[in-house]
Structures are given as structure tokens and as C-alpha cells.
XYZ file of C-alpha atoms in Angstrom:
679
model
C 57.369 85.602 125.098
C 56.342 81.918 124.687
C 53.784 80.854 127.295
C 55.789 77.831 128.411
C 58.801 79.928 129.364
C 59.093 81.494 132.828
C 59.401 85.228 133.244
C 63.063 86.152 133.545
C 64.764 88.756 135.744
C 65.278 92.145 134.088
C 68.547 92.924 132.356
C 69.557 95.336 135.126
C 69.339 92.607 137.772
C 71.229 90.084 135.662
C 73.952 92.630 134.908
C 74.339 93.610 138.557
C 74.638 89.940 139.542
C 77.225 89.299 136.850
C 79.346 92.333 137.715
C 79.351 91.408 141.411
C 80.226 87.782 140.703
C 83.091 88.826 138.452
C 84.467 91.218 141.068
C 83.867 94.307 138.976
C 82.220 97.668 139.481
C 79.020 98.497 137.649
C 79.394 101.628 135.531
C 76.650 103.945 134.257
C 77.785 103.544 130.643
C 77.670 99.774 130.954
C 74.108 99.833 132.340
C 73.011 102.284 129.658
C 74.467 100.091 126.925
C 72.877 96.907 128.282
C 69.485 98.613 128.382
C 69.928 99.896 124.833
C 70.855 96.427 123.561
C 67.779 94.972 125.288
C 65.538 97.643 123.750
C 67.011 97.113 120.278
C 66.452 93.363 120.446
C 62.889 93.756 121.700
C 62.000 96.372 119.068
C 63.995 94.582 116.318
C 65.919 97.750 115.473
C 69.581 98.002 114.515
C 71.811 99.706 117.076
C 75.320 101.197 116.939
C 76.972 101.712 120.344
C 80.261 103.455 120.965
C 81.607 102.279 124.316
C 85.012 103.552 125.371
C 87.739 101.413 126.900
C 86.872 100.504 130.483
C 83.105 100.559 129.933
C 82.783 96.792 130.197
C 81.020 96.494 126.861
C 81.416 92.716 126.610
C 79.174 92.201 129.647
C 76.898 94.989 128.442
C 75.980 93.041 125.309
C 76.448 89.472 126.588
C 73.935 89.795 129.433
C 70.990 90.961 127.277
C 72.072 88.498 124.566
C 71.957 85.564 126.984
C 68.630 86.737 128.375
C 67.162 86.921 124.870
C 68.464 83.438 124.041
C 66.957 82.009 127.239
C 63.641 83.748 126.594
C 63.303 83.029 122.879
C 65.105 79.720 122.555
C 67.130 81.144 119.644
C 70.900 81.530 119.584
C 72.585 84.916 119.518
C 75.683 85.237 117.315
C 78.580 87.369 118.570
C 81.090 88.272 115.853
C 84.555 89.664 116.517
C 87.412 90.755 114.271
C 90.286 89.201 116.203
C 91.172 85.778 117.539
C 92.280 87.459 120.783
C 88.788 88.738 121.551
C 87.209 85.431 120.522
C 89.448 83.623 122.976
C 88.780 86.207 125.701
C 85.043 85.710 125.311
C 85.115 81.910 125.173
C 87.907 81.211 127.657
C 87.251 83.934 130.233
C 84.126 86.085 129.964
C 81.472 83.542 128.991
C 82.422 80.747 131.442
C 82.410 83.169 134.367
C 79.207 84.789 133.180
C 77.493 81.404 132.789
C 78.436 80.500 136.365
C 77.133 83.834 137.654
C 73.747 83.644 135.893
C 73.063 79.930 136.190
C 70.691 80.249 139.143
C 68.695 83.102 137.625
C 67.923 81.505 134.260
C 66.037 78.340 133.241
C 69.347 76.628 132.461
C 73.051 77.334 132.618
C 73.893 79.453 129.573
C 75.695 77.437 126.893
C 78.212 78.915 124.498
C 80.379 77.753 121.621
C 83.008 79.073 119.244
C 82.583 78.468 115.520
C 85.228 79.116 112.881
C 85.458 78.576 109.165
C 85.728 74.955 108.018
C 89.305 75.573 106.934
C 90.278 75.890 110.609
C 89.340 72.272 111.390
C 91.193 69.066 110.555
C 89.461 67.126 107.758
C 89.444 63.438 108.703
C 88.565 62.364 105.154
C 91.405 64.305 103.548
C 93.824 62.887 106.084
C 92.616 59.302 105.674
C 92.419 59.443 101.880
C 95.909 60.861 101.515
C 94.698 63.246 98.819
C 97.557 64.609 96.649
C 99.274 67.765 97.784
C 98.392 70.879 95.785
C 101.607 72.805 96.353
C 104.219 73.222 93.649
C 107.371 72.083 95.444
C 109.504 74.000 92.965
C 108.430 77.194 94.698
C 110.141 76.133 97.923
C 113.765 75.556 98.757
C 114.803 72.282 100.450
C 114.955 73.861 103.895
C 111.349 75.037 103.630
C 110.213 71.645 102.365
C 111.986 69.988 105.296
C 110.400 72.401 107.783
C 106.982 71.750 106.267
C 107.588 68.013 106.567
C 108.263 68.374 110.289
C 105.064 70.385 110.693
C 103.111 67.731 108.802
C 104.443 65.102 111.196
C 103.385 67.215 114.185
C 99.881 67.588 112.738
C 99.626 63.822 112.228
C 100.657 63.155 115.828
C 98.265 65.808 117.145
C 95.427 64.375 115.035
C 95.471 61.204 117.135
C 94.903 63.195 120.333
C 92.693 66.181 119.493
C 89.020 66.249 120.452
C 88.152 69.391 118.483
C 90.418 69.315 115.407
C 90.873 73.073 115.855
C 94.103 74.335 114.318
C 94.602 76.844 117.125
C 95.277 73.960 119.513
C 98.633 73.307 117.820
C 101.332 75.214 119.731
C 103.613 76.389 118.282
C 101.545 76.919 115.181
C 102.056 75.420 111.736
C 102.332 77.038 108.321
C 99.424 77.413 105.931
C 101.260 75.174 103.493
C 101.388 72.313 106.003
C 97.843 72.820 107.264
C 96.340 72.839 103.750
C 97.247 69.170 103.436
C 94.720 68.334 106.161
C 91.912 70.840 105.660
C 89.248 71.843 103.139
C 87.163 74.943 102.571
C 83.377 74.878 102.895
C 83.039 74.738 99.117
C 85.522 71.846 98.839
C 83.739 69.785 101.501
C 81.779 66.750 100.293
C 79.135 67.305 102.952
C 78.437 65.195 106.022
C 75.978 62.936 104.192
C 78.378 61.958 101.407
C 81.667 61.949 103.304
C 82.849 58.630 104.806
C 84.078 60.595 107.832
C 80.939 62.742 108.058
C 79.787 61.226 111.358
C 83.091 62.175 113.021
C 83.749 65.449 111.176
C 85.315 68.026 113.479
C 83.707 70.931 111.613
C 80.283 69.291 111.812
C 80.755 68.544 115.503
C 81.609 72.212 116.067
C 78.423 73.192 114.203
C 76.398 70.769 116.332
C 77.785 72.318 119.508
C 76.991 75.749 118.141
C 73.450 74.628 117.331
C 72.864 73.826 120.995
C 74.420 77.028 122.350
C 72.788 80.218 123.559
C 75.737 82.316 122.371
C 77.819 81.433 119.328
C 81.111 83.311 119.004
C 82.463 83.665 115.473
C 84.417 86.145 113.346
C 83.492 88.805 110.805
C 84.726 86.721 107.870
C 82.547 83.723 108.739
C 79.624 86.043 109.467
C 79.993 87.466 105.954
C 80.221 84.010 104.384
C 77.109 82.877 106.249
C 75.205 85.951 105.125
C 76.266 85.862 101.476
C 76.566 82.194 100.523
C 73.642 79.994 99.531
C 74.436 77.493 102.300
C 74.046 78.180 106.035
C 77.223 78.138 108.098
C 75.940 79.475 111.412
C 72.963 78.053 113.339
C 69.571 79.740 113.045
C 69.664 83.146 114.740
C 67.719 86.396 114.776
C 70.190 88.611 116.661
C 73.822 89.411 115.816
C 76.241 91.402 117.950
C 79.176 92.747 115.932
C 82.006 93.669 118.295
C 84.982 95.574 116.872
C 82.454 96.816 114.331
C 84.867 99.435 112.995
C 86.613 96.551 111.188
C 83.482 95.009 109.665
C 83.737 96.648 106.228
C 87.409 95.761 105.725
C 86.885 92.137 106.810
C 83.860 91.694 104.547
C 85.735 93.313 101.652
C 88.542 90.775 102.125
C 86.054 87.907 101.930
C 84.595 89.077 98.609
C 87.911 90.073 96.976
C 88.886 87.832 94.073
C 92.399 87.251 92.757
C 94.179 85.789 89.758
C 97.873 85.004 89.554
C 100.321 82.415 88.340
C 99.756 80.577 91.651
C 95.943 80.487 91.604
C 95.818 79.314 87.996
C 98.630 76.813 88.616
C 96.628 75.287 91.463
C 93.591 74.973 89.193
C 95.727 73.312 86.495
C 97.180 70.786 88.958
C 93.790 69.842 90.332
C 92.109 69.638 86.920
C 95.070 67.873 85.315
C 94.471 64.759 87.413
C 90.909 64.412 86.151
C 90.605 65.738 82.579
C 92.410 65.171 79.297
C 95.822 66.774 79.189
C 94.966 69.012 76.236
C 92.082 70.621 78.123
C 94.264 71.361 81.158
C 97.025 72.631 78.875
C 94.709 75.408 77.591
C 94.355 76.708 81.132
C 98.092 76.344 81.707
C 98.858 78.404 78.588
C 96.423 81.162 79.552
C 98.059 81.316 82.983
C 101.467 81.702 81.354
C 100.092 84.535 79.226
C 98.835 86.244 82.394
C 102.187 85.783 84.109
C 103.983 87.431 81.193
C 101.580 90.388 81.161
C 101.700 90.996 84.908
C 105.479 90.716 85.047
C 105.911 93.900 82.983
C 102.829 95.859 84.093
C 103.128 98.628 86.701
C 101.339 97.889 89.977
C 98.246 99.872 90.901
C 94.668 100.430 89.882
C 93.544 99.334 86.413
C 91.325 102.127 85.079
C 91.128 101.077 81.439
C 91.411 97.525 80.186
C 94.232 96.897 77.695
C 93.197 94.668 74.833
C 95.952 92.179 75.689
C 94.769 91.853 79.288
C 91.121 91.658 78.248
C 91.875 88.882 75.781
C 93.948 86.996 78.356
C 91.193 87.209 80.972
C 88.712 85.919 78.407
C 91.060 83.034 77.570
C 91.415 82.180 81.278
C 87.646 82.278 81.750
C 86.996 80.069 78.715
C 89.781 77.608 79.537
C 88.505 77.232 83.109
C 84.999 76.646 81.757
C 86.338 73.991 79.390
C 87.911 72.188 82.359
C 84.665 72.456 84.325
C 82.746 70.987 81.380
C 85.273 68.183 80.960
C 84.838 67.183 84.597
C 81.234 66.249 83.844
C 78.220 66.327 86.205
C 79.016 67.646 89.667
C 77.340 64.747 91.464
C 79.234 62.135 89.469
C 81.164 59.541 91.538
C 78.942 60.122 94.548
C 79.606 56.507 95.551
C 83.375 56.957 95.256
C 84.256 59.389 98.079
C 87.959 59.641 97.255
C 87.366 60.564 93.621
C 84.431 62.751 94.642
C 86.732 64.669 96.970
C 89.258 65.275 94.203
C 86.516 66.428 91.838
C 84.978 68.761 94.423
C 88.372 70.337 95.078
C 88.891 70.823 91.344
C 85.445 72.314 90.814
C 86.018 74.762 93.669
C 89.224 76.294 92.349
C 88.083 76.200 88.704
C 84.867 77.999 89.634
C 86.931 80.634 91.450
C 89.221 81.176 88.462
C 86.316 81.321 85.996
C 84.164 83.625 88.126
C 87.037 85.952 89.059
C 88.089 86.371 85.425
C 84.477 87.168 84.535
C 84.208 89.658 87.417
C 87.310 91.451 86.184
C 85.915 91.695 82.681
C 82.528 92.846 83.971
C 84.231 95.606 85.950
C 84.976 97.331 82.628
C 81.530 96.924 81.103
C 79.877 94.575 78.598
C 82.061 92.653 76.167
C 85.211 93.987 77.808
C 87.234 90.975 76.745
C 86.379 91.588 73.094
C 86.486 95.384 73.081
C 89.381 96.262 75.358
C 91.406 99.448 75.098
C 94.539 98.450 73.210
C 96.342 101.648 74.165
C 95.795 101.389 77.934
C 98.346 100.328 80.517
C 97.645 97.435 82.849
C 97.546 99.932 85.691
C 96.961 103.304 84.095
C 95.607 106.062 86.313
C 95.868 108.834 83.695
C 92.333 108.574 82.326
C 90.408 109.670 85.418
C 88.784 112.561 83.590
C 87.680 110.423 80.643
C 86.379 107.763 82.986
C 84.458 110.089 85.303
C 81.088 109.328 83.742
C 81.795 105.607 84.057
C 82.620 105.918 87.757
C 78.975 106.448 88.656
C 78.094 103.017 87.238
C 81.233 101.029 87.997
C 80.620 98.506 90.785
C 84.075 96.981 91.210
C 87.706 97.976 91.010
C 90.587 95.947 89.577
C 94.209 96.441 90.545
C 97.598 94.812 90.216
C 99.575 94.039 93.350
C 103.291 93.667 92.807
C 105.015 90.403 93.635
C 107.046 90.009 96.805
C 109.589 87.234 97.256
C 108.011 84.031 96.000
C 104.540 85.577 95.843
C 103.928 86.439 92.166
C 102.229 89.619 90.900
C 98.513 89.271 91.581
C 95.501 90.821 89.885
C 92.673 91.545 92.337
C 89.050 92.637 92.081
C 86.864 93.980 94.888
C 83.588 95.882 95.230
C 83.739 99.656 95.497
C 81.266 99.260 98.353
C 80.010 96.342 100.436
C 77.207 98.429 101.921
C 74.602 97.005 99.569
C 75.633 93.437 100.394
C 75.531 94.112 104.125
C 72.168 95.857 103.868
C 70.561 92.977 101.985
C 72.325 89.984 103.479
C 73.233 90.891 107.058
C 70.796 93.570 108.151
C 67.850 92.392 106.087
C 66.210 89.745 108.273
C 67.852 89.998 111.697
C 68.564 92.538 114.419
C 72.178 93.715 114.470
C 73.978 95.455 117.324
C 77.300 97.021 116.293
C 79.744 98.135 118.949
C 83.315 99.367 119.329
C 85.311 101.933 121.243
C 85.547 103.837 117.946
C 82.393 104.394 115.884
C 81.492 108.089 116.152
C 83.871 109.702 113.670
C 83.820 113.466 113.660
C 81.286 113.169 116.460
C 78.797 111.246 114.301
C 77.998 107.621 113.446
C 76.945 108.600 109.916
C 80.271 107.832 108.202
C 80.357 104.203 109.273
C 76.588 103.757 108.919
C 76.875 104.683 105.237
C 79.648 102.124 104.791
C 77.406 99.502 106.413
C 74.625 100.333 103.964
C 72.281 101.738 106.628
C 70.204 104.802 105.770
C 68.645 107.383 108.049
C 65.843 106.017 110.202
C 67.087 102.434 109.886
C 69.301 102.448 112.958
C 69.932 104.167 116.288
C 73.300 105.457 117.503
C 74.386 105.721 121.130
C 77.647 106.887 122.687
C 77.824 105.707 126.303
C 81.142 107.466 126.845
C 84.037 106.166 128.884
C 84.686 105.881 132.636
C 88.065 107.552 132.078
C 88.430 111.241 132.903
C 90.225 112.058 129.646
C 90.818 115.812 130.235
C 92.452 115.138 133.615
C 94.243 111.936 132.698
C 95.592 112.630 129.241
C 97.084 115.356 127.056
C 96.718 115.594 123.287
C 99.773 117.404 121.983
C 99.952 118.546 118.350
C 103.430 119.694 117.299
C 102.397 122.689 115.199
C 105.976 124.030 115.113
C 107.125 121.087 112.978
C 107.030 121.109 109.169
C 104.345 119.158 107.370
C 105.398 115.567 106.698
C 106.780 114.974 103.233
C 107.215 111.984 100.983
C 110.952 111.645 101.513
C 110.934 109.692 104.740
C 110.961 110.939 108.323
C 112.126 114.581 108.588
C 115.101 115.196 110.866
C 112.998 117.612 112.931
C 110.598 114.745 113.691
C 113.453 112.551 114.896
C 114.647 115.350 117.203
C 111.117 115.844 118.561
C 110.690 112.116 119.223
C 114.033 111.970 121.041
C 113.121 114.890 123.314
C 109.726 113.406 124.158
C 111.143 109.960 124.936
C 113.875 111.446 127.133
C 111.217 113.391 129.063
C 109.107 110.256 129.452
C 112.035 108.050 130.475
C 111.182 105.525 127.793
C 107.592 104.244 128.248
C 106.743 105.096 124.638
C 104.650 103.436 121.967
C 105.554 104.887 118.568
C 102.844 104.467 115.933
C 104.099 105.142 112.429
C 102.264 105.409 109.153
C 104.727 103.087 107.405
C 107.220 100.399 108.294
C 109.867 102.445 106.518
C 109.319 105.358 108.914
C 109.274 103.087 111.969
C 112.592 101.502 111.001
C 114.176 104.849 110.153
C 113.209 106.267 113.548
C 114.470 103.140 115.305
C 117.867 103.253 113.595
C 118.331 106.982 114.212
C 117.283 106.902 117.867
C 119.096 103.772 118.971
C 122.296 105.779 118.563
C 120.950 108.750 120.546
C 118.927 107.259 123.398
C 119.950 105.151 126.374
C 116.590 103.341 126.652
C 115.832 99.949 125.056
C 114.114 100.477 121.702
C 112.179 97.656 120.020
C 110.896 97.748 116.456
C 108.142 95.681 114.915
C 109.758 92.885 112.932
C 112.553 92.302 115.461
C 110.459 89.446 116.886
C 106.843 88.319 116.847
C 104.496 91.186 117.662
C 103.119 89.408 120.734
C 106.620 88.850 122.107
C 107.593 92.482 121.484
C 104.479 93.740 123.270
C 105.275 91.418 126.185
C 108.819 92.825 126.426
C 107.509 96.370 126.166
C 104.946 95.835 128.935
C 107.503 94.175 131.195
C 110.051 97.019 131.277
C 108.872 100.627 131.785
C 112.088 102.015 130.288
C 111.452 100.253 126.952
C 110.025 101.851 123.791
C 108.225 100.015 121.004
C 107.919 101.338 117.439
C 105.741 99.842 114.754
C 102.939 100.245 112.283
C 99.371 99.150 111.575
C 98.855 96.163 113.893
C 100.141 98.188 116.857
C 97.620 100.963 116.190
C 94.801 98.626 117.206
C 96.315 95.608 118.908
C 98.199 96.855 121.981
C 96.679 96.736 125.465
C 99.332 97.776 127.999
C 97.876 99.324 131.160
C 100.171 100.728 133.818
C 103.452 102.692 133.853
C 105.017 100.971 130.834
C 102.985 103.165 128.487
C 102.955 106.862 129.276
C 103.533 108.328 125.824
C 101.952 107.488 122.466
C 103.675 109.134 119.488
C 101.909 109.301 116.112
C 104.200 110.467 113.327
C 101.544 111.644 110.841
C 97.826 111.582 110.104
C 97.264 108.036 108.793
C 95.570 108.800 105.496
C 95.500 105.909 103.029
C 98.360 106.002 100.546
C 97.514 108.034 97.428
C 98.261 104.958 95.346
C 96.078 102.647 97.457
C 93.962 101.183 94.634
C 90.772 100.447 96.530
C 90.720 103.609 98.659
C 91.526 105.864 95.693
C 88.867 104.184 93.549
C 86.260 104.557 96.282
C 87.227 108.196 96.779
C 86.920 108.915 93.073
C 83.573 107.098 92.914
C 82.138 109.215 95.740
C 83.310 112.385 93.980
C 81.779 111.231 90.691
C 78.404 110.771 92.407
C 78.471 114.289 93.843
C 79.940 113.617 97.291
C 83.146 114.670 99.004
C 85.431 111.765 98.243
C 88.246 112.955 100.483
C 86.055 113.282 103.575
C 84.033 110.130 102.882
C 87.048 107.874 102.347
C 90.467 109.319 103.235
C 89.436 111.428 106.238
C 87.165 108.689 107.592
C 89.990 106.150 107.309
C 92.387 108.520 109.069
C 89.913 109.399 111.817
C 89.298 105.748 112.598
C 92.985 104.896 112.880
C 93.798 108.055 114.843
C 91.086 107.247 117.368
C 92.310 103.665 117.648
C 95.905 104.804 118.074
C 95.059 107.431 120.687
C 93.020 104.788 122.490
C 96.223 102.899 123.337
C 97.068 105.469 126.051
C 94.429 104.992 128.767
C 93.755 101.319 129.391
C 92.972 101.409 133.135
C 91.532 103.883 135.611
C 95.001 104.762 136.958
C 96.682 105.437 133.616
C 97.933 108.910 132.693
C 100.002 110.232 129.836
C 100.358 112.036 126.527
C 99.308 111.388 122.943
C 101.733 113.345 120.754
C 100.828 113.855 117.091
C 103.793 115.249 115.169
C 101.765 116.177 112.087
C 100.778 119.889 112.395
C 97.878 119.416 109.979
C 95.849 117.959 112.858
C 95.567 121.512 114.189
C 95.796 123.617 111.033
C 94.103 121.842 108.105
C 90.491 122.490 107.090
C 89.575 118.900 107.985
C 91.237 119.039 111.421
C 87.931 119.591 113.234
C 86.551 116.311 111.911
C 89.669 114.442 113.010
C 89.864 116.098 116.430
C 86.203 115.361 117.105
C 86.938 111.689 116.462
C 89.486 111.546 119.305
C 88.920 111.124 123.052
C 88.427 114.486 124.827
C 91.977 114.893 126.119
C 93.261 118.264 127.295
C 94.904 119.822 124.241
C 98.074 121.831 123.773
C 100.577 122.788 121.096
C 103.283 123.815 123.571
C 106.219 121.337 123.551
C 107.661 122.695 126.807
C 104.426 122.021 128.711
C 104.295 118.489 127.374
C 107.893 117.668 128.281
C 107.371 119.084 131.795
C 104.224 116.978 132.215
C 106.049 113.843 131.099
C 108.928 114.491 133.504
C 106.456 114.887 136.390
C 104.711 111.646 135.446
C 108.042 109.824 135.258
C 109.193 111.191 138.607
C 105.936 110.219 140.292
C 105.798 106.651 138.980
């Protein structure tokens, strides 16, 4: 500890003060976690902590984080996956915690929220009136009119805002409208060159973050900061990753590249303002070639590169490079901010197109664009055996995503694993604490640690448990008498089972389905059979549906992925959670199937490493919706009998909270009726 800094109270004292000030009750798991975080920071060792709902994990990591910041003078970065948790930390937890600890620390703890530059209004872009990038032909007049009204709202808000943060605009605005007033980090001219640099909202947010003890950000920005050449976050030596079970997916999204008619069209429009028409036309023609190829290709993973696709990707790469060359030196027009802004925007999208096309070619080996497989399909999965030896060396996977509505077919490329990136860029030179209610899958942290790129001896795992008495408060019911789920929609026996359970529970049911198709089918079938209100995801905004569900105990809510992790409804409105089937990734999921095949090719168990791990994580998250407060009681009903009978069932069951288990439907219905009668 620096000599000029006073000795601070121990973590235990600070935590006790905070809990008392916030009107809470200190819990053994919370104290144990806070001590573990302190020890990890002091020893500079990575730590993974599973802390069940009700532990108070936010305080358990914030208190030692604030103490470390006060002692060292360095900021601590807290990264979350969701805006909801960011807002909870910044609007509720941190202000109250700062008030509670102010008298025990050298100064009142300071905190700030920092988002990606795209989330802040760009004064220069607004003042310069830079041309709109959108192709208006893609939108009908009503959409254009709606966007115009949003643009007007943004302009009015811009005269009042002190932060320039998009989230201040309520109701929100579309991405199309917001893009007219924002830039990405790579499009930004930089504070020194920009005429509005002194008043830049993004720079002001960074300045506030630079003075804070705790900086709250998100997994995407954390990944960008770790992997880009330029620093986004202030200097820090400790990172706390909350909702760490989502880290790999969020980082994968950041490093996924895409090519489509839209991305190339944007590059053409930006370049066309600044280079000779013939040069831009080359890129336009290559984009049209890609559109024609993707329009007739089947969606899915691309295992072998057709010669036509390889040649088209090479043409796109070379045409983008020609545009980049025609733009001239990157620092040209440094004294002409408006033109410099247009050039920077063009360079950004042209670089993306060029680099993504090259990545896609590289995914198939050297000289792929010149030596492509003329006989292959654009998404052919029939050559897995021939390609097995290549799987060991392949680093990325390419797939075609079918178009939906006005979104054209899109070719994507992503790493088979982001573990190496995380190991080198995130874990390499800082201490990282990873926490969630769901980390120990199959009773072990090893599955997620491997995905994070951490090897044995490089981290410590700790499960501090939960204050909930799961065996006495909850029942895990597996309907072993039902048939295994098939591919032809929701079996009639499942609909009957759901109806009987809901009738016994008197409503109060959250139905978590593996697909939107199944959720809608169940909703349509049961609305005719049940007398309780039944909501389905898509009927309204998810937040409004959850609000309705929480407000009326007789109501049921059915939905899919976002409800598995995003619902927090304590009290009598949620007594029954129904899960229709084990949530394995779809067999045709291009990234999951490629990762599974890669693990198998390197001698591992691809199913357990990828599919079972994915299912275990979602099952645990879904089951975690049941008990949200100390008074909650109820049933988690899994209709898929494989949870009790399959060879992998032990791994999945050991990933779930320790509820009392049964396969007897009569016992479950009786228990639900008693709960309903007593509420």
C-alpha cells in the first residue's frame, strides 16, 4: 500500500456497514464472497464465484472493489451483460453504497457508467449535417415518415441533454434515426482533430470515468477495450465480470464479421462520394455478384468453399482495397474536419468489408479465393468426414444466415473459440473476478473456464451457495411418463400436461419454450382450454408483458430465450416454471455445430463440451426464475423425460439448484393446489 495513503477498514467492516445502511441482512455467502474477492485482488489471481440469487453478490464485489480503488488509486471496472443491471448498479446500488461508506474512506467513492461511443450523440456529425448512409429505397414511406419524427425528437433533445446518452430518450428511437447523429469509435476523428472535441459527449463520459473509483460498462465494450489497439476504458488493474455466463457469447458477437448486400452498399455509398465513379462501381458490381450467389444458396454452415463464392469474396476484397487506395493517405484533409469526417467514415466501412472478405477466405486455408471447390454448395454440410483433418487447424467458421423481411441474406464469420483472445487480451495483465448465479455446470467450473481460455492452476473457483432452502422451497418435476420431444412441434401430450399443471397452480405460470414456434402453439391451444389470462412473447414489449404477468397472479406468460434469463418476479405471481424441453442448440446452428465438430476432431467430447454445456447453462438460468425472494415457493416442471433418463442427465441435473425431485405428476399437482390455496 502506498505510504501516503491511510490504512483502511477491513472488507468485513465495510460490508457490514453497507448492509446495515441499505437495510439488508448480512449473509454468510455474501461475506465469504467479499473475502474471496479481496484475496483475489491482493494476490492478483483470477477468481470465478457462483453466487445464487439472494446472496447479495453486487455488494459482495462492490465493497472490496471500492476499497481497492481507494487504497491503490486505480479504478476498478465492473462489466455487465445487460443494460438493466448497469442501471441498477449506477442508479441504485452505487449511490447508496457511496453514501454508506463515505465516512470510512479517504473520500466519497465516485462511480461512472461508460458505454460504446455509438451510444453518445456526436456533436460534429450533427453540426456538419453529414449525408445519411441509409438507402431510402429499402423503406416504405410510413417508415421514412416515422424516422423523420424520431430525427426531430433527437434534434430537440440535443439542445437539452447534458450527457448525450441515447438511453435518455424516452420513448426510444430506431437505430436508423440514431445513426444520423452518432459514430463508432473507428469513425471518430478524435478529440484533437474534431472541431467539437472539447464538448464531445463521449469524451466527457471518458473523463468522468477516468476520475471514478468504479467504472460500470458492458461485456461488448470490455472486449473492444481489450482487443483494439486504442484504449476505451481508463487505466485499470482489476475487472469484475458480472453475468459472466454471457461473456463468451457477447465477445463472440463483437468479433463476428458479416458481408451482405447492405454492408457492401453502405461502403459503396460512402466511397462513391470521395473516389472516381469507376472505382466505386467495381465494389458495387462485386456486391451484386454476392447478392445473386446468396439469394440461391441454402442457409447454414459453409464447410467447403465453392469456386464462385471464393472468386466473389476475392473480388470484394480487391475492390474494397482499390477504394481504400483511391482515398489516399488516411491523414489527408486533417485541416478540413467535414471532409475528414466523411473520409474516416468511408475508411471504416471499407476496412470492415476488406478485412471480413479476407477472413472468410482465410477460414478455408491459403489461396482459397483462387483454389476454391467448384463442386461445393454455399452451405454444404455433407463433407464432414473429408474435412475432419482440417477441423483441427480451422480457426473460424463461415455461415449463411437467411434473409428476413428487408434484411438480406448475410454471410458471417466468427472464431470457433474466443478463449485464446480472452486469455491474451483480458486475463493477461489484470486480475479478473467472474461471477454469476450460474457458473458451476455439472457441479464444476471447468466447462466455462475452458471457454474463457483459463487452464488449470490459473484461476480459483468458489460456490458460495444461496440463502434459499431449495429442497424445502422448490420441487423439480421431470415428466418421465411423456414421450421424448420430436421435431414436429409440441406433442399433444405436452399440451395436456401443461394444462393440468396450470389448472393446479391457478395460473401463476412462466412457460419457457425452446422455440417461438412452440410457445405460440402452446398459447393458441391453451387459450381455448383455460380460463386464466395467457400472454405470449410478441403480444407486446417483453417488459410490458412481464409487468402484466407480475401484476396479476392468475396470469401466465409464455415465451422463449429472453425470458429464460430476464425475468425477476418474486411473490405469488410466479409459482410454476414450465420448461418444454432440454434447450440444446439447434442441430443446424452453424457456430455451435462447428464448435462441437472441432472439439470432436481434437479428441474431445463435442456433445458434452458444447451442446450439453449450452443446455445446462440455460436450464440453470430458467430454473433460477422460480425462487427470487426468501418467501417464494413453487415447482420447476421439465416436460422432457431425457432429463431423468439420458446418459447426460447427471451433468444437467448437477447444474440445477438442489430442489426436491420427483417424477410423480399427482404429487406435483397436489403440491401446486396446496400452494394456491395457501396464497
